Amino acid sequence: MTDPALHPTYRAMQVIAPGVLELVEREPPAPGEGEVLIGPATADA
């Protein structure tokens, strides 16, 4: 597992209009009490 302190932000693509994407930088969400944070899974080609 990676240390979240090494990656305080992440980059994501968001749709701002039909056919238009924007690269944004965000802070990872913090789960509230009684919640868990589930990360994405990846697969090798």
CSV table of C-alpha atoms in Angstrom, one decimal:
chain,number,residue,atom,x,y,z
A,1,MET,CA,0.0,0.0,0.0
A,2,THR,CA,1.3,3.5,-0.8
A,3,ASP,CA,1.7,6.2,1.7
A,4,PRO,CA,-1.0,8.9,1.2
A,5,ALA,CA,1.6,11.6,2.4
A,6,LEU,CA,3.5,10.9,-0.8
A,7,HIS,CA,0.5,11.9,-3.0
A,8,PRO,CA,-1.4,14.7,-1.4
A,9,THR,CA,-3.3,15.3,-4.6
A,10,TYR,CA,-4.4,13.3,-7.6
A,11,ARG,CA,-5.2,14.2,-11.2
A,12,ALA,CA,-8.5,13.4,-12.8
A,13,MET,CA,-10.3,14.1,-16.1
A,14,GLN,CA,-13.7,15.6,-15.8
A,15,VAL,CA,-16.4,16.3,-18.5
A,16,ILE,CA,-17.2,20.0,-18.6
A,17,ALA,CA,-19.3,19.9,-21.8
A,18,PRO,CA,-20.2,17.3,-24.4
A,19,GLY,CA,-16.9,16.2,-26.0
A,20,VAL,CA,-14.8,18.5,-23.8
A,21,LEU,CA,-12.6,17.1,-21.0
A,22,GLU,CA,-10.6,19.1,-18.4
A,23,LEU,CA,-7.6,17.9,-16.4
A,24,VAL,CA,-8.1,18.8,-12.7
A,25,GLU,CA,-6.1,18.3,-9.6
A,26,ARG,CA,-8.0,17.2,-6.4
A,27,GLU,CA,-7.3,16.3,-2.9
A,28,PRO,CA,-8.2,12.7,-1.9
A,29,PRO,CA,-11.6,12.5,-0.2
A,30,ALA,CA,-11.6,11.8,3.6
A,31,PRO,CA,-14.1,9.2,4.7
A,32,GLY,CA,-16.4,10.3,7.5
A,33,GLU,CA,-17.2,8.4,10.7
A,34,GLY,CA,-18.6,4.9,9.8
A,35,GLU,CA,-17.4,5.3,6.2
A,36,VAL,CA,-14.6,3.7,4.2
A,37,LEU,CA,-12.6,4.9,1.2
A,38,ILE,CA,-12.4,2.4,-1.6
A,39,GLY,CA,-9.7,3.0,-4.2
A,40,PRO,CA,-9.9,2.1,-7.9
A,41,ALA,CA,-8.7,-1.3,-9.1
A,42,THR,CA,-6.5,-1.8,-12.2
A,43,ALA,CA,-5.8,-4.6,-14.5
A,44,ASP,CA,-2.8,-5.4,-16.7
A,45,ALA,CA,-3.5,-5.7,-20.4
